[in-house]
Coordinates of C-alpha atoms in Angstrom, one line a residue:
I1 CA 23.4 17.7 22.1
M2 CA 24.4 14.3 20.5
C3 CA 25.9 13.5 17.1
S4 CA 23.0 12.4 14.9
R5 CA 23.6 14.4 11.7
C6 CA 25.4 12.8 8.7
L7 CA 28.5 14.1 7.2
E8 CA 28.6 15.7 3.9
G9 CA 28.1 13.1 1.2
F10 CA 26.0 10.9 3.3
F11 CA 22.3 10.9 4.2
F12 CA 20.2 9.3 7.0
D13 CA 18.6 6.2 5.8
S14 CA 15.4 5.8 7.8
A15 CA 15.0 2.3 6.5
Q16 CA 18.2 1.3 8.3
N17 CA 18.5 4.0 11.0
K18 CA 22.0 5.0 9.9
C19 CA 23.9 7.2 7.7
R20 CA 24.8 5.9 4.2
N21 CA 26.6 7.1 1.1
C22 CA 24.6 9.1 -1.4
I23 CA 24.0 6.3 -3.9
F24 CA 20.3 6.3 -4.8
L25 CA 20.6 4.0 -7.8
R26 CA 19.1 1.0 -6.2
R27 CA 16.3 2.8 -4.4
T28 CA 15.5 4.7 -7.7
V29 CA 15.4 1.5 -9.7
I30 CA 12.9 0.1 -7.1
F31 CA 10.9 3.2 -7.2
L32 CA 10.6 3.3 -10.9
S33 CA 9.8 -0.5 -11.1
V34 CA 7.0 -0.1 -8.6
A35 CA 5.7 3.0 -10.6
V36 CA 5.8 1.0 -13.8
V37 CA 3.9 -2.0 -12.3
F38 CA 1.1 0.3 -11.1
L39 CA 1.0 2.1 -14.4
V40 CA 0.6 -1.3 -16.2
I41 CA -2.1 -2.4 -13.7
W42 CA -4.0 0.9 -14.4
L43 CA -3.6 0.5 -18.1
F44 CA -4.7 -3.1 -18.0
E45 CA -7.9 -2.1 -16.1
R46 CA -8.6 0.8 -18.5
I47 CA -8.0 -1.1 -21.6
F48 CA -8.5 -4.9 -21.2
H49 CA -12.1 -5.1 -20.0
L50 CA -14.0 -8.3 -20.1
N51 CA -15.7 -7.6 -23.4
D52 CA -12.3 -6.8 -24.9
V53 CA -10.9 -10.1 -23.8
Q54 CA -14.0 -11.9 -25.2
K55 CA -13.3 -10.3 -28.6
L56 CA -9.7 -11.3 -28.4
L57 CA -10.8 -14.9 -27.6
R58 CA -13.0 -15.1 -30.6
H59 CA -10.2 -14.1 -32.8
N60 CA -8.1 -16.9 -31.4
R61 CA -5.5 -14.7 -29.7
I62 CA -4.0 -17.4 -27.6
I63 CA -1.5 -15.3 -25.9
F64 CA -4.0 -13.0 -24.4
K65 CA -6.2 -15.8 -23.6
R66 CA -3.6 -17.5 -21.5
L67 CA -2.6 -14.0 -19.9
W68 CA -6.2 -13.5 -18.9
V69 CA -6.4 -16.9 -17.2
V70 CA -3.3 -16.2 -15.2
V71 CA -4.3 -12.5 -14.1
A72 CA -8.0 -13.3 -13.7
P73 CA -8.1 -14.2 -10.0
Y74 CA -6.2 -10.9 -9.3
Y75 CA -7.9 -8.7 -11.8
N76 CA -8.9 -6.2 -9.2
I77 CA -7.6 -2.8 -8.0
A78 CA -8.1 -4.0 -4.5
V79 CA -5.0 -6.2 -4.8
P80 CA -2.3 -3.4 -5.0
K81 CA -4.3 -1.7 -2.3
V82 CA -4.0 -4.6 0.1
I83 CA -0.4 -5.2 -0.7
W84 CA 0.5 -1.5 -0.4
S85 CA -1.3 -1.2 3.1
T86 CA 0.4 -4.4 4.3
F87 CA 4.1 -3.4 3.4
Q88 CA 3.4 0.1 4.7
I89 CA 3.0 -1.5 8.2
V90 CA 5.5 -4.2 7.8
C91 CA 8.3 -2.0 6.6
S92 CA 7.7 0.5 9.4
V93 CA 8.2 -2.1 12.2
P94 CA 12.0 -1.9 12.2
V95 CA 12.1 2.0 12.2
S96 CA 9.3 2.4 14.7
L97 CA 10.6 -0.1 17.2
H98 CA 14.2 0.8 16.6
I99 CA 15.4 -2.8 15.9
Y100 CA 17.3 -4.5 13.1
F101 CA 15.9 -7.6 11.3
P102 CA 18.7 -9.9 10.6
S103 CA 19.9 -10.7 7.0
P104 CA 18.6 -11.7 4.6
L105 CA 15.2 -10.6 5.9
K106 CA 16.5 -6.9 6.3
E107 CA 17.2 -6.8 2.6
I108 CA 13.7 -7.9 1.7
M109 CA 12.2 -5.3 4.0
D110 CA 14.5 -2.7 2.6
M111 CA 13.3 -3.4 -1.0
A112 CA 9.7 -2.5 0.0
W113 CA 10.6 0.8 1.9
I114 CA 9.2 2.8 -1.1
S115 CA 5.7 2.4 0.6
Q116 CA 6.8 4.9 3.2
V117 CA 6.5 7.7 0.7
D118 CA 9.2 9.9 2.1
A119 CA 9.7 12.6 -0.6
T120 CA 13.0 13.9 1.0
E121 CA 14.7 10.5 0.4
M122 CA 13.0 9.7 -2.8
L123 CA 14.2 13.0 -4.5
G124 CA 17.6 12.6 -2.9
I125 CA 17.3 16.2 -1.3
P126 CA 19.8 15.6 1.6
C127 CA 22.5 14.6 -0.9
T128 CA 21.8 17.6 -3.2
F129 CA 21.3 20.3 -0.6
A130 CA 23.5 19.7 2.4
E131 CA 21.5 22.4 4.3
Y132 CA 18.3 20.1 4.3
N133 CA 20.0 17.0 5.8
G134 CA 18.4 17.5 9.2
F135 CA 15.4 16.0 10.7
I136 CA 13.4 19.2 11.1
Q137 CA 14.1 20.2 7.4
R138 CA 13.1 16.7 6.3
C139 CA 9.7 17.1 8.2
Y140 CA 9.1 20.5 6.3
I141 CA 9.8 19.1 2.9
S142 CA 8.0 15.7 3.3
G143 CA 5.1 17.3 5.1
L144 CA 4.5 20.1 2.7
M145 CA 5.2 18.0 -0.5
P146 CA 1.9 16.0 -0.5
L147 CA -0.1 19.2 0.4
S148 CA 1.6 21.0 -2.5
I149 CA 0.8 18.2 -4.9
G150 CA -2.9 18.3 -3.8
I151 CA -3.1 22.0 -4.3
I152 CA -1.5 21.8 -7.8
C153 CA -4.1 19.0 -8.7
W154 CA -7.0 21.2 -7.9
L155 CA -5.5 24.2 -9.5
I156 CA -5.2 22.2 -12.7
Y157 CA -8.8 21.2 -12.2
A158 CA -9.9 24.8 -11.9
V159 CA -8.3 25.5 -15.3
R160 CA -9.5 22.4 -17.1
V161 CA -13.1 22.8 -15.9
N162 CA -13.3 26.1 -17.7
L163 CA -11.9 24.7 -20.9
V164 CA -14.4 21.8 -21.3
S165 CA -18.0 21.6 -22.3
L166 CA -20.7 21.3 -19.6
N167 CA -21.2 17.6 -20.2
K168 CA -17.6 16.9 -19.5
E169 CA -17.4 18.8 -16.1
D170 CA -18.3 15.8 -14.1
E171 CA -15.9 13.6 -15.8
V172 CA -13.0 16.1 -15.2
F173 CA -14.0 16.3 -11.6
G174 CA -14.2 12.6 -11.2
Q175 CA -10.6 12.3 -12.6
H176 CA -9.1 14.8 -10.1
M177 CA -11.0 13.4 -7.2
H178 CA -10.0 9.9 -8.1
F179 CA -6.3 10.9 -8.0
T180 CA -6.9 12.7 -4.8
M181 CA -8.3 9.7 -3.1
I182 CA -5.5 7.5 -4.3
F183 CA -2.9 9.9 -3.0
I184 CA -4.6 10.2 0.3
F185 CA -4.8 6.5 0.7
C186 CA -1.1 6.1 0.2
V187 CA 0.4 9.1 1.8
V188 CA -1.5 9.9 5.0
P189 CA -0.3 7.1 7.3
P190 CA 3.5 7.6 6.7
M191 CA 3.2 11.4 6.9
T192 CA 1.3 11.1 10.2
R193 CA 4.1 8.9 11.5
L194 CA 6.9 11.3 10.3
L195 CA 5.2 14.3 11.9
A196 CA 4.4 12.5 15.1
T197 CA 8.0 11.6 15.7
G198 CA 8.8 15.4 15.6
L199 CA 6.6 15.8 18.7
V200 CA 8.3 13.4 21.1
C201 CA 11.1 14.7 23.3
D202 CA 13.2 13.0 26.0
S203 CA 14.1 14.9 29.1
E204 CA 14.8 12.0 31.5
T205 CA 17.7 10.2 29.9
I206 CA 20.0 13.3 30.3
P207 CA 19.2 15.3 33.3
G208 CA 18.6 19.0 32.4
I209 CA 18.7 18.3 28.7
S210 CA 15.6 17.8 26.4
F211 CA 16.3 16.4 23.0
L212 CA 14.2 15.0 20.2
V213 CA 14.0 11.2 20.2
A214 CA 13.9 11.0 16.5
S215 CA 17.0 13.2 16.1
P216 CA 19.0 13.6 19.3
A217 CA 21.0 16.5 17.8
V218 CA 17.8 18.6 18.0
D219 CA 17.5 20.6 21.3
C220 CA 13.8 20.7 22.2
D221 CA 14.4 24.0 24.1
S222 CA 16.0 25.6 21.1
D223 CA 14.4 28.4 19.1
M224 CA 14.5 26.3 15.9
Y225 CA 12.5 23.5 17.5
N226 CA 10.0 26.1 19.1
A227 CA 9.4 27.5 15.7
F228 CA 9.1 24.0 14.2
L229 CA 6.6 22.7 16.9
P230 CA 3.4 24.6 15.8
F231 CA 4.0 23.4 12.2
A232 CA 4.4 19.9 13.2
I233 CA 1.2 19.9 15.4
I234 CA -0.9 21.6 12.8
M235 CA 0.3 19.2 10.0
F236 CA -0.1 16.1 12.2
L237 CA -3.8 17.0 12.9
A238 CA -4.4 17.9 9.3
Y239 CA -3.1 14.5 8.1
F240 CA -4.7 12.6 11.0
S241 CA -8.2 14.1 10.4
T242 CA -8.0 13.6 6.6
P243 CA -9.5 10.1 6.6
L244 CA -12.4 11.6 8.6
L245 CA -13.0 14.1 5.7
C246 CA -13.1 11.1 3.4
L247 CA -15.6 9.3 5.7
G248 CA -17.7 12.5 5.8
I249 CA -17.9 12.7 2.0
L250 CA -18.7 9.0 1.7
F251 CA -21.3 9.2 4.4
A252 CA -23.1 12.0 2.5
K253 CA -23.5 9.5 -0.3
H254 CA -24.5 6.7 2.0
D255 CA -28.0 6.2 0.7
R256 CA -26.7 5.8 -2.9
I257 CA -24.0 3.5 -1.8
V258 CA -26.3 1.1 0.2
M259 CA -29.5 1.5 -1.7
N260 CA -28.8 2.3 -5.2
D261 CA -31.2 0.6 -7.6
E262 CA -31.1 -3.2 -7.4
A263 CA -29.8 -4.3 -3.9
S264 CA -28.5 -7.4 -5.3
L265 CA -26.2 -5.5 -7.8
E266 CA -22.6 -5.4 -6.8
L267 CA -21.1 -2.0 -5.8
R268 CA -18.3 -2.3 -8.3
H269 CA -21.1 -2.6 -11.1
V270 CA -23.2 0.3 -9.7
L271 CA -20.1 2.7 -10.0
R272 CA -20.1 2.2 -13.8
Y273 CA -23.2 4.2 -14.3
D274 CA -23.8 6.2 -11.1
P275 CA -21.9 9.6 -11.8
T276 CA -22.2 10.8 -8.3
L277 CA -20.4 7.8 -6.9
K278 CA -17.8 7.3 -9.6
P279 CA -15.4 10.0 -8.4
Y280 CA -15.0 8.1 -5.1
R281 CA -14.7 4.7 -6.7
F282 CA -11.2 4.1 -5.4
L283 CA -12.4 4.0 -1.8
I284 CA -15.5 2.0 -2.2
K285 CA -15.1 -0.1 -5.3
N286 CA -14.6 -3.9 -4.8
Y287 CA -16.3 -3.9 -1.3
K288 CA -19.6 -5.1 -0.3
R289 CA -22.3 -2.5 0.2
A290 CA -22.2 -2.8 3.9
T291 CA -18.5 -2.4 4.2
W292 CA -18.1 0.8 2.1
W293 CA -16.1 2.3 5.0
H294 CA -13.4 -0.2 5.0
D295 CA -10.7 2.0 3.4
I296 CA -11.2 4.5 6.2
Y297 CA -10.8 1.7 8.9
D298 CA -7.7 0.6 7.0
M299 CA -6.0 4.1 7.0
Y300 CA -6.6 4.4 10.7
R301 CA -5.3 0.8 11.3
R302 CA -2.2 1.9 9.6
I303 CA -2.0 5.0 11.6
L304 CA -2.5 3.1 14.8
L305 CA 0.2 0.6 14.1
V306 CA 2.9 2.8 12.3
C307 CA 2.3 6.0 14.4
I308 CA 0.2 6.0 17.6
I309 CA 1.7 2.9 19.4
P310 CA 5.3 3.2 18.4
T311 CA 5.4 7.0 19.1
F312 CA 3.1 8.0 21.8
F313 CA 3.2 4.9 24.1
S314 CA 5.8 5.4 26.8
A315 CA 6.5 1.6 27.1
P316 CA 9.5 -0.7 26.4
V317 CA 10.1 -1.8 22.9
S318 CA 9.2 -5.3 23.7
S319 CA 5.9 -4.2 25.1
K320 CA 5.1 -2.2 21.8
A321 CA 6.0 -5.3 19.8
S322 CA 3.7 -7.3 21.9
I323 CA 0.9 -4.8 21.5
G324 CA 1.4 -5.0 17.8
C325 CA 0.9 -8.8 17.9
V326 CA -2.3 -8.4 19.8
L327 CA -3.8 -5.8 17.5
S328 CA -2.6 -7.9 14.5
L329 CA -4.6 -10.7 15.8
L330 CA -7.6 -8.6 16.2
T331 CA -7.4 -7.3 12.7
I332 CA -7.1 -11.0 11.6
M333 CA -10.5 -11.8 13.3
I334 CA -12.1 -8.7 11.8
S335 CA -11.0 -9.6 8.3
T336 CA -11.8 -13.3 8.7
N337 CA -15.3 -12.7 10.0
L338 CA -16.2 -9.5 8.1
K339 CA -14.9 -10.5 4.6
P340 CA -15.3 -7.0 3.2
Y341 CA -14.6 -7.7 -0.4
E342 CA -17.0 -8.9 -2.9
L343 CA -14.5 -11.5 -4.4
E344 CA -13.4 -14.3 -2.3
V345 CA -9.9 -14.2 -3.8
I346 CA -9.3 -10.7 -2.5
N347 CA -10.6 -11.7 1.0
S348 CA -8.1 -14.6 1.0
L349 CA -5.3 -12.3 0.1
S350 CA -6.3 -9.8 2.8
E351 CA -6.3 -12.5 5.5
M352 CA -3.0 -13.7 4.2
C353 CA -1.6 -10.2 4.6
Q354 CA -3.0 -9.8 8.1
Y355 CA -1.1 -12.9 9.1
L356 CA 2.1 -11.4 7.5
I357 CA 1.7 -8.3 9.7
F358 CA 1.3 -10.5 12.8
F359 CA 4.3 -12.6 11.7
T360 CA 6.4 -9.4 11.4
Y361 CA 5.6 -8.2 15.0
F362 CA 6.0 -11.8 16.2
M363 CA 9.5 -11.7 14.6
A364 CA 10.2 -8.4 16.4
V365 CA 9.4 -10.1 19.6
L366 CA 11.7 -12.9 18.9
I367 CA 14.5 -10.6 18.0
L368 CA 14.1 -8.5 21.0
A369 CA 14.5 -11.7 23.1
D370 CA 17.9 -12.7 24.4
F371 CA 19.0 -15.1 21.7
E372 CA 22.4 -16.8 21.9
D373 CA 25.4 -15.6 19.8
G374 CA 25.3 -16.7 16.3
L375 CA 21.5 -17.0 16.1
N376 CA 20.6 -13.3 15.6
Q377 CA 23.5 -11.3 13.9
T378 CA 23.3 -7.7 13.0
D379 CA 26.7 -7.4 11.2
G380 CA 25.2 -7.8 7.7
R381 CA 26.0 -11.5 7.5
W382 CA 23.3 -14.0 6.9
S383 CA 22.2 -15.5 10.2
L384 CA 20.2 -18.7 10.9
L385 CA 17.3 -16.7 12.3
G386 CA 17.2 -14.3 9.4
S387 CA 17.2 -17.1 6.9
V388 CA 14.3 -19.0 8.8
L389 CA 12.3 -15.8 8.9
A390 CA 12.9 -14.9 5.3
L391 CA 11.8 -18.4 4.3
A392 CA 8.6 -18.2 6.4
L393 CA 7.8 -14.8 4.9
T394 CA 8.3 -16.2 1.4
A395 CA 6.0 -19.2 2.3
L396 CA 3.3 -16.7 3.5
C397 CA 3.5 -14.8 0.2
L398 CA 3.4 -18.0 -1.9
I399 CA 0.2 -19.0 0.0
S400 CA -1.4 -15.9 -1.6
L401 CA -0.9 -17.5 -5.1
R402 CA -3.2 -20.4 -4.4
P403 CA -6.1 -19.0 -6.3
W404 CA -3.9 -18.2 -9.4
I405 CA -2.3 -21.7 -9.2
S406 CA -5.8 -23.3 -8.8
T407 CA -7.0 -21.4 -12.0
V408 CA -4.0 -22.5 -14.0
F409 CA -4.4 -26.1 -13.2
E410 CA -8.2 -25.9 -13.8
F411 CA -7.4 -24.3 -17.2
R412 CA -5.0 -27.0 -18.0
R413 CA -7.4 -29.9 -17.1
T414 CA -10.2 -28.2 -19.2
Q415 CA -7.8 -27.9 -22.1
Q416 CA -6.8 -31.5 -21.9
Y417 CA -10.4 -32.6 -21.6
L418 CA -11.4 -30.7 -24.7
E419 CA -8.4 -32.0 -26.6
A420 CA -9.2 -35.5 -25.6
R421 CA -12.9 -35.1 -26.7
L422 CA -11.7 -33.5 -30.0
A423 CA -9.4 -36.3 -30.6
Q424 CA -12.4 -38.8 -30.4
L425 CA -14.3 -37.0 -33.2
P426 CA -14.1 -38.3 -36.8
R427 CA -11.1 -36.8 -38.5
S428 CA -13.1 -34.6 -40.9
G429 CA -15.2 -33.2 -37.9
A430 CA -12.0 -32.8 -35.9
M431 CA -10.4 -30.7 -38.7
K432 CA -13.6 -28.7 -39.1
Y433 CA -13.6 -27.8 -35.3
K434 CA -9.9 -27.2 -35.3
L435 CA -10.2 -24.8 -38.2
K436 CA -12.8 -22.8 -36.3

């Protein structure tokens, strides 16, 4: 119908809505960097618990002591979850609303596109296999890849559980369930968006012709699309209902989550010794007992912003951006009043990220406005608007470092105070304490 397929040697970059040369070096480096960061965070959480750090302090390990002071305000698995959720929404705005952010803001958005978890692009399949360069083929591969990984995960569990002793079965189950919950949290919203775009056809723009909005080369009356449509509907409903399945699992444990032992004991501490809750710790750890459901709310918040409103609302793009602003303000009010996390520093980071989402939709409203020439450029050159918006985005991110900066300065003041008091001691006493 219309030309929307890329030539051989090119692939459709959904981050920029255009065909690009098959050079995956930059995207691969970003992917590996993010993977390494998450691996380091996981290893740090597994290895360097508070008791270990105290042992290191007693042995005068100054390097680890300073490192602990720096990371202490953000020593929480909720931090990467909040950041991941935020950029999953932020980076979907240009694609969902079909707009181009001006440079250098566009490059910043492009670097975080890994949060969209598109297996077809990550693996470079369109560049390796030319026959899989179409949108429908992309939906097949990207939609089935997470399901295949989940099946493989539980097949491995079925093998492992028969090889371990009875007292290790719960531990093995907890490991596989923990991985499944992480996978669901990261993958469900972008997969829902991808499959939803395969359900929307346009039959009004060109009289007598119905084409897929996401890929105008696809004829919605063709046999290929009619064979694809049931798959898209079933997979969309499956991904959309997955958070409800997680909610049902957690609700079945509701009494143990809310009333387990001492009510004043924080939920993150309860999970250390409760074997029935430990497999689901990724979804409920770090929250207050009353807000154990917050991750389910967060997944549907992302689905609403990245999928439902951009795809199924038949409204002008400017109206969708305005709706995004209103919903972002609503989530800001919910986050500010609810304060779902146990640690105040995580609540502050979450609120900052809500403002970042609102700021992104507000930027979209500005870009969709009728600016004068030279203010909003889309030819790749840095523009005044893009520079101002990038600086504002950077400022918002720097605000989140306030707890870390406060901790570093407090550590420095305490160190100077102790050094001053040590200097006031007699020389022999000072030497004795210094040797200790």
